[in-house]
Coordinates of C-alpha atoms in Angstrom, one line a residue:
X1 CA -49.0 15.6 67.4
X2 CA -46.5 16.0 64.6
X3 CA -44.0 13.7 64.6
X4 CA -40.6 15.5 65.5
X5 CA -37.4 13.6 63.9
X6 CA -35.1 13.4 67.2
X7 CA -31.6 14.8 67.3
X8 CA -29.9 11.2 65.9
X9 CA -32.3 11.8 63.1
X10 CA -32.1 15.0 62.4
X11 CA -28.2 14.0 62.1
X12 CA -29.0 11.3 59.1
X13 CA -31.2 13.3 57.3
X14 CA -28.3 16.5 57.1
X15 CA -25.8 13.8 56.2
X16 CA -28.5 12.2 53.9
X17 CA -29.3 15.7 52.0
X18 CA -26.2 16.8 51.9
X19 CA -24.9 13.8 50.1
X20 CA -27.6 14.3 47.7
X21 CA -26.6 18.3 47.4
X22 CA -23.3 17.2 46.6
X23 CA -23.3 15.0 44.4
X24 CA -25.5 17.5 42.6
X25 CA -22.7 19.4 42.7
X26 CA -20.3 16.8 41.2
X27 CA -22.7 16.5 38.4
X28 CA -23.1 20.3 37.8
X29 CA -18.4 20.4 38.3
X30 CA -17.5 17.2 35.5
X31 CA -20.7 18.5 33.4
X32 CA -18.6 22.3 33.4
X33 CA -15.4 19.7 33.1
X34 CA -16.6 18.1 29.4
X35 CA -18.6 21.2 28.1
X36 CA -16.9 22.0 25.1
X37 CA -16.0 25.7 24.1
X38 CA -17.8 27.0 21.3
X39 CA -15.8 25.7 18.5
X40 CA -15.6 22.7 18.8
X41 CA -17.6 19.5 18.1
X42 CA -17.3 16.0 19.3
X43 CA -17.9 12.8 18.1
X44 CA -17.5 8.9 19.1
X45 CA -15.9 6.2 17.5
X46 CA -12.8 4.2 17.6
X47 CA -9.1 3.9 16.4
X48 CA -8.8 1.9 13.0
X49 CA -6.1 1.4 10.0
X50 CA -6.6 0.1 6.6
X51 CA -6.0 -3.4 5.9
X52 CA -3.7 -4.6 3.4
X53 CA -4.0 -8.2 2.2
X54 CA -0.7 -10.5 0.5
X55 CA -1.5 -12.0 -2.0
X56 CA -0.2 -14.5 -5.0
X57 CA 0.2 -13.0 -9.2
X58 CA -0.7 -16.7 -10.4
X59 CA -1.4 -19.8 -8.9
X60 CA 1.6 -21.2 -6.8
X61 CA 2.2 -23.1 -3.7
X62 CA 3.2 -22.5 -0.3
X63 CA 6.0 -23.1 0.6
X64 CA 6.7 -21.2 3.1
X65 CA 4.9 -18.0 5.8
X66 CA 8.1 -16.8 7.8
X67 CA 5.1 -15.0 10.0
X68 CA 2.6 -15.8 12.4
X69 CA -0.4 -13.5 13.4
X70 CA 0.2 -11.0 15.3
X71 CA 3.7 -9.9 14.4
X72 CA 5.3 -6.7 13.3
X73 CA 6.3 -6.7 10.2
X74 CA 8.2 -3.8 8.1
X75 CA 7.8 -2.8 4.5
X76 CA 9.5 -5.0 2.1
X77 CA 10.2 -8.2 4.7
X78 CA 10.1 -11.7 2.9
X79 CA 6.6 -12.6 4.7
X80 CA 5.9 -16.0 1.8
X81 CA 7.4 -18.2 -0.3
X82 CA 5.7 -19.7 -3.1
X83 CA 7.1 -22.6 -4.7
X84 CA 8.8 -22.0 -7.7
X85 CA 10.5 -25.2 -9.2
X86 CA 8.1 -24.8 -12.4
X87 CA 8.7 -21.8 -12.8
X88 CA 13.1 -21.9 -12.7
X89 CA 12.9 -25.0 -15.2
X90 CA 11.2 -22.5 -17.7
X91 CA 13.3 -19.9 -17.0
X92 CA 16.7 -22.3 -17.8
X93 CA 14.6 -23.2 -20.6
X94 CA 14.7 -19.6 -21.9
X95 CA 18.0 -19.0 -21.3
X96 CA 19.0 -21.8 -23.0
X97 CA 16.8 -20.9 -25.9
X98 CA 17.8 -17.0 -25.8
X99 CA 22.0 -18.5 -25.9
X100 CA 21.1 -20.8 -29.0
X101 CA 19.3 -17.6 -30.3
X102 CA 22.9 -15.3 -29.7
X103 CA 24.6 -17.9 -31.3
X104 CA 22.4 -17.3 -34.7
X105 CA 23.1 -13.7 -34.2
X106 CA 26.9 -14.4 -34.6
X107 CA 27.0 -16.9 -37.2
X108 CA 24.9 -14.8 -39.3
X109 CA 27.7 -11.7 -38.4
X110 CA 30.6 -13.7 -39.4
X111 CA 28.7 -15.1 -42.4
X112 CA 27.6 -11.5 -43.6
X113 CA 31.8 -10.8 -42.9
X114 CA 32.6 -13.3 -44.9
X115 CA 30.0 -12.6 -47.6
X116 CA 31.3 -8.4 -48.0
X117 CA 34.6 -10.0 -47.9
X118 CA 33.6 -12.1 -51.2
X119 CA 31.5 -9.0 -52.6
X120 CA 35.2 -7.1 -53.1
X121 CA 36.9 -9.4 -54.8
X122 CA 34.2 -10.2 -56.9
X123 CA 33.8 -6.9 -58.1
X124 CA 37.9 -6.6 -59.0
X125 CA 37.7 -9.8 -60.7
X126 CA 33.7 -8.3 -62.8
X127 CA 35.8 -5.0 -63.2
X128 CA 39.8 -6.9 -64.4
X129 CA 37.7 -9.3 -66.9
X130 CA 36.1 -6.1 -68.2
X131 CA 39.2 -4.6 -68.7
X132 CA 40.7 -7.2 -70.5
X133 CA 37.4 -7.6 -73.4
X134 CA 37.9 -3.6 -73.5
X135 CA 41.7 -4.5 -74.1
X136 CA 41.3 -7.5 -76.6
X137 CA 42.9 -9.8 -74.1
X138 CA 39.7 -11.5 -72.8
X139 CA 36.0 -12.6 -73.7
X140 CA 32.9 -11.2 -73.1
X141 CA 32.2 -14.6 -71.5
X142 CA 34.8 -14.4 -68.4
X143 CA 32.7 -11.0 -67.8
X144 CA 29.0 -13.0 -68.0
X145 CA 30.5 -15.1 -65.8
X146 CA 32.5 -12.7 -63.3
X147 CA 29.4 -10.4 -63.2
X148 CA 27.0 -12.9 -62.2
X149 CA 29.1 -14.3 -59.6
X150 CA 28.3 -10.8 -58.1
X151 CA 24.9 -10.7 -58.7
X152 CA 25.1 -13.3 -56.9
X153 CA 27.6 -12.9 -54.0
X154 CA 25.4 -9.1 -53.4
X155 CA 22.0 -11.8 -53.3
X156 CA 23.5 -14.1 -50.4
X157 CA 24.8 -10.9 -48.7
X158 CA 21.3 -9.6 -48.9
X159 CA 19.9 -12.8 -47.4
X160 CA 22.5 -12.9 -44.4
X161 CA 21.2 -9.5 -43.5
X162 CA 17.7 -10.6 -43.2
X163 CA 19.0 -13.5 -41.2
X164 CA 20.7 -11.3 -38.9
X165 CA 18.0 -8.9 -38.7
X166 CA 15.7 -11.5 -37.6
X167 CA 18.1 -12.9 -35.1
X168 CA 18.3 -10.0 -33.4
X169 CA 14.4 -9.5 -33.6
X170 CA 14.1 -13.2 -32.2
X171 CA 17.0 -12.7 -28.9
X172 CA 14.9 -10.1 -28.2
X173 CA 12.4 -11.7 -27.5
X174 CA 14.0 -14.6 -25.9
X175 CA 15.8 -12.0 -23.5
X176 CA 11.7 -10.8 -23.0
X177 CA 10.7 -13.8 -22.4
X178 CA 13.7 -15.1 -20.1
X179 CA 12.9 -11.5 -17.9
X180 CA 9.7 -12.2 -18.2
X181 CA 9.2 -15.8 -16.4
X182 CA 12.6 -14.2 -13.6
X183 CA 9.9 -11.8 -12.7
X184 CA 7.3 -14.8 -12.5
X185 CA 9.9 -15.9 -10.0
X186 CA 10.5 -12.8 -8.1
X187 CA 7.3 -11.8 -7.9
X188 CA 6.4 -15.0 -5.5
X189 CA 8.6 -13.8 -2.7
X190 CA 6.3 -12.3 -1.4
X191 CA 6.7 -9.3 0.9
X192 CA 5.0 -6.6 3.3
X193 CA 3.5 -3.2 1.3
X194 CA 3.7 -1.5 4.8
X195 CA 4.7 -1.3 8.3
X196 CA 2.5 -3.3 10.0
X197 CA 0.7 -6.4 12.2
X198 CA 0.1 -9.6 11.4
X199 CA -3.9 -9.5 10.8
X200 CA -4.8 -12.6 9.4
X201 CA -2.5 -15.7 8.4
X202 CA -5.1 -17.3 5.2
X203 CA -2.6 -20.0 4.6
X204 CA -0.2 -23.0 5.0
X205 CA 2.8 -24.3 3.6
X206 CA 1.3 -26.7 1.3
X207 CA -1.4 -25.3 0.4
X208 CA -1.8 -23.5 -3.5
X209 CA -3.1 -20.7 -3.9
X210 CA -5.4 -18.5 -6.6
X211 CA -4.8 -15.7 -8.5
X212 CA -4.7 -12.8 -6.1
X213 CA -5.1 -15.1 -4.1
X214 CA -4.1 -13.3 -0.4
X215 CA -1.8 -15.7 2.2
X216 CA -1.8 -13.2 4.5
X217 CA -3.9 -9.3 5.8
X218 CA -2.1 -6.8 7.8
X219 CA -2.9 -3.6 9.4
X220 CA -1.4 -1.2 8.4
X221 CA -0.2 0.7 11.0
X222 CA 1.1 4.0 9.7
X223 CA -2.6 4.6 8.1
X224 CA -4.2 5.5 11.4
X225 CA -7.1 7.6 11.9
X226 CA -10.9 7.2 14.0
X227 CA -14.3 7.5 11.9
X228 CA -16.3 9.8 13.5
X229 CA -20.6 10.9 12.5
X230 CA -21.9 14.4 13.6
X231 CA -25.0 16.2 12.1
X232 CA -25.7 17.8 9.3
X233 CA -25.4 21.4 11.3
X234 CA -22.1 20.7 12.6
X235 CA -20.5 18.6 9.8
X236 CA -21.9 21.4 7.2
X237 CA -19.2 24.1 9.7
X238 CA -16.1 21.3 9.0
X239 CA -13.8 21.9 6.2
X240 CA -10.4 18.9 6.0
X241 CA -7.6 19.5 7.0
X242 CA -9.6 21.0 9.9
X243 CA -7.1 20.4 13.5
X244 CA -9.0 17.5 15.0
X245 CA -7.6 15.9 18.7
X246 CA -9.1 12.2 19.8
X247 CA -8.4 10.3 23.3
X248 CA -8.7 6.5 24.2
X249 CA -11.3 5.3 26.8
X250 CA -8.0 3.6 28.4
X251 CA -6.1 6.6 28.4
X252 CA -8.5 9.8 28.3
X253 CA -6.1 12.7 29.7
X254 CA -3.9 12.2 26.6
X255 CA -4.8 13.0 23.1
X256 CA -3.6 12.2 19.5
X257 CA -3.7 15.1 17.3
X258 CA -4.8 15.1 13.7
X259 CA -6.9 15.7 11.0
X260 CA -10.2 16.0 9.3
X261 CA -9.2 14.3 5.8
X262 CA -12.9 13.6 4.3
X263 CA -16.2 14.2 5.1
X264 CA -18.7 12.0 3.2
X265 CA -20.7 13.9 0.7
X266 CA -23.8 12.2 1.7
X267 CA -25.9 11.8 4.7
X268 CA -26.9 8.3 6.4
X269 CA -28.9 7.2 9.6
X270 CA -26.2 6.3 12.5
X271 CA -24.1 3.3 12.6
X272 CA -25.6 0.8 15.1
X273 CA -22.0 1.9 17.4
X274 CA -24.7 4.6 18.8
X275 CA -26.6 3.2 22.1
X276 CA -29.3 5.2 22.3
X277 CA -32.4 5.3 19.9
X278 CA -32.6 8.7 19.9
X279 CA -29.0 8.7 18.5
X280 CA -29.9 6.3 15.5
X281 CA -32.4 7.9 14.2
X282 CA -30.3 11.4 12.8
X283 CA -29.2 12.0 9.9
X284 CA -25.6 12.5 10.5
X285 CA -22.2 12.5 8.4
X286 CA -19.3 10.5 8.4
X287 CA -15.3 12.1 9.3
X288 CA -12.1 10.4 9.2
X289 CA -10.4 11.9 11.4
X290 CA -6.3 10.9 10.2
X291 CA -2.9 10.7 12.3
X292 CA 0.1 11.8 11.3
X293 CA 1.7 9.8 9.1
X294 CA 5.0 10.5 11.1
X295 CA 3.5 10.0 14.7
X296 CA 1.9 6.8 13.7
X297 CA 5.4 5.5 12.3
X298 CA 6.5 6.4 16.5
X299 CA 4.2 4.5 18.0
X300 CA 3.4 1.3 15.7
X301 CA 4.2 -1.4 18.9
X302 CA 1.2 0.4 20.7
X303 CA -1.2 1.4 18.7
X304 CA -4.3 -1.6 18.5
X305 CA -7.2 -1.2 16.0
X306 CA -10.7 -1.2 17.3
X307 CA -10.0 1.3 20.8
X308 CA -13.3 2.5 21.5
X309 CA -12.4 7.5 21.9
X310 CA -13.7 11.2 21.5
X311 CA -12.5 12.3 18.2
X312 CA -13.1 16.3 18.5
X313 CA -13.1 18.7 15.3
X314 CA -12.1 22.5 15.5
X315 CA -15.1 24.2 13.5
X316 CA -13.6 27.7 14.7
X317 CA -9.7 27.7 14.1
X318 CA -9.9 30.5 16.3
X319 CA -11.2 28.5 18.7
X320 CA -8.8 27.0 22.1
X321 CA -8.7 23.6 22.8
X322 CA -10.2 22.5 26.5
X323 CA -7.4 22.1 29.3
X324 CA -8.0 18.4 28.8
X325 CA -7.3 18.1 25.5
X326 CA -3.9 20.3 25.6
X327 CA -1.6 16.6 26.9
X328 CA -0.4 16.4 23.2
X329 CA 1.1 13.1 22.5
X330 CA 3.9 14.1 19.7
X331 CA 6.7 12.1 17.7
X332 CA 8.9 13.8 20.0
X333 CA 8.2 12.8 23.2
X334 CA 8.6 9.0 24.5
X335 CA 6.3 5.9 24.5
X336 CA 4.8 4.4 27.4

């Protein structure tokens, strides 16, 4: 005789069936909700930012490091001071050399003034001697002496003018040398080139940095982007400047506006971050979704690189963003 469920068993079976139907319905509803409209594509990615090294131009000893890892820094903020004792000694020597050269120039200028006066006097005396000879009141020997003195004085003037020119050139060289050393001293004060956060502190006081050796690595918080990977069929429809949206996993109900700033000209294998083997086997194109600088500047206190999320791109400019991507973060909205 076939088994027939009793009343209580019927209720249990009915509840299980209802639960299964509800689960299937929920999955279907969630799938429909997450489905993107035609003309919009998406890819997984993470928030990234460019890095900037704060480096020494020449080998100098670190005197003090003024920031720690995690500190927020602004453009022009002093981050590291290097020891400039030897450079300051060289600058003092260069300034002394400049002063000596300027004094030499002053002597040369005074000598020229003197030589010009002597030439005027010698010219007058030579002319007077010629008139006396013409009048029969003087000797030719006196004329020859006066003429010789005039020529000698003119030669001395030419020599003084050459010395003056040399002194001026030496002053320019000495001034350039002093300015160069002053610039080297200024370069020994390392400043932040960007608004960012200290990622790595790579040097400590007392260490000697090599030329180009980094003392700090900064995360540029005004150059924020997300890289996603799209198959060729979708990437081919993307244009530079296309409108984009970015979401992060910890706050999926808010989206960040952006735009496509780069589309790779070459295909590549999907990077290892993609978990599914079938996805890794596909060739894709890398896209860079840039966050506007003014928006990134507004939220520098909250930006954290490495956070995973999803990037969305309009391949059809007329496509409408779904409602879940319309709660957009703006530069005017209050950070929270």
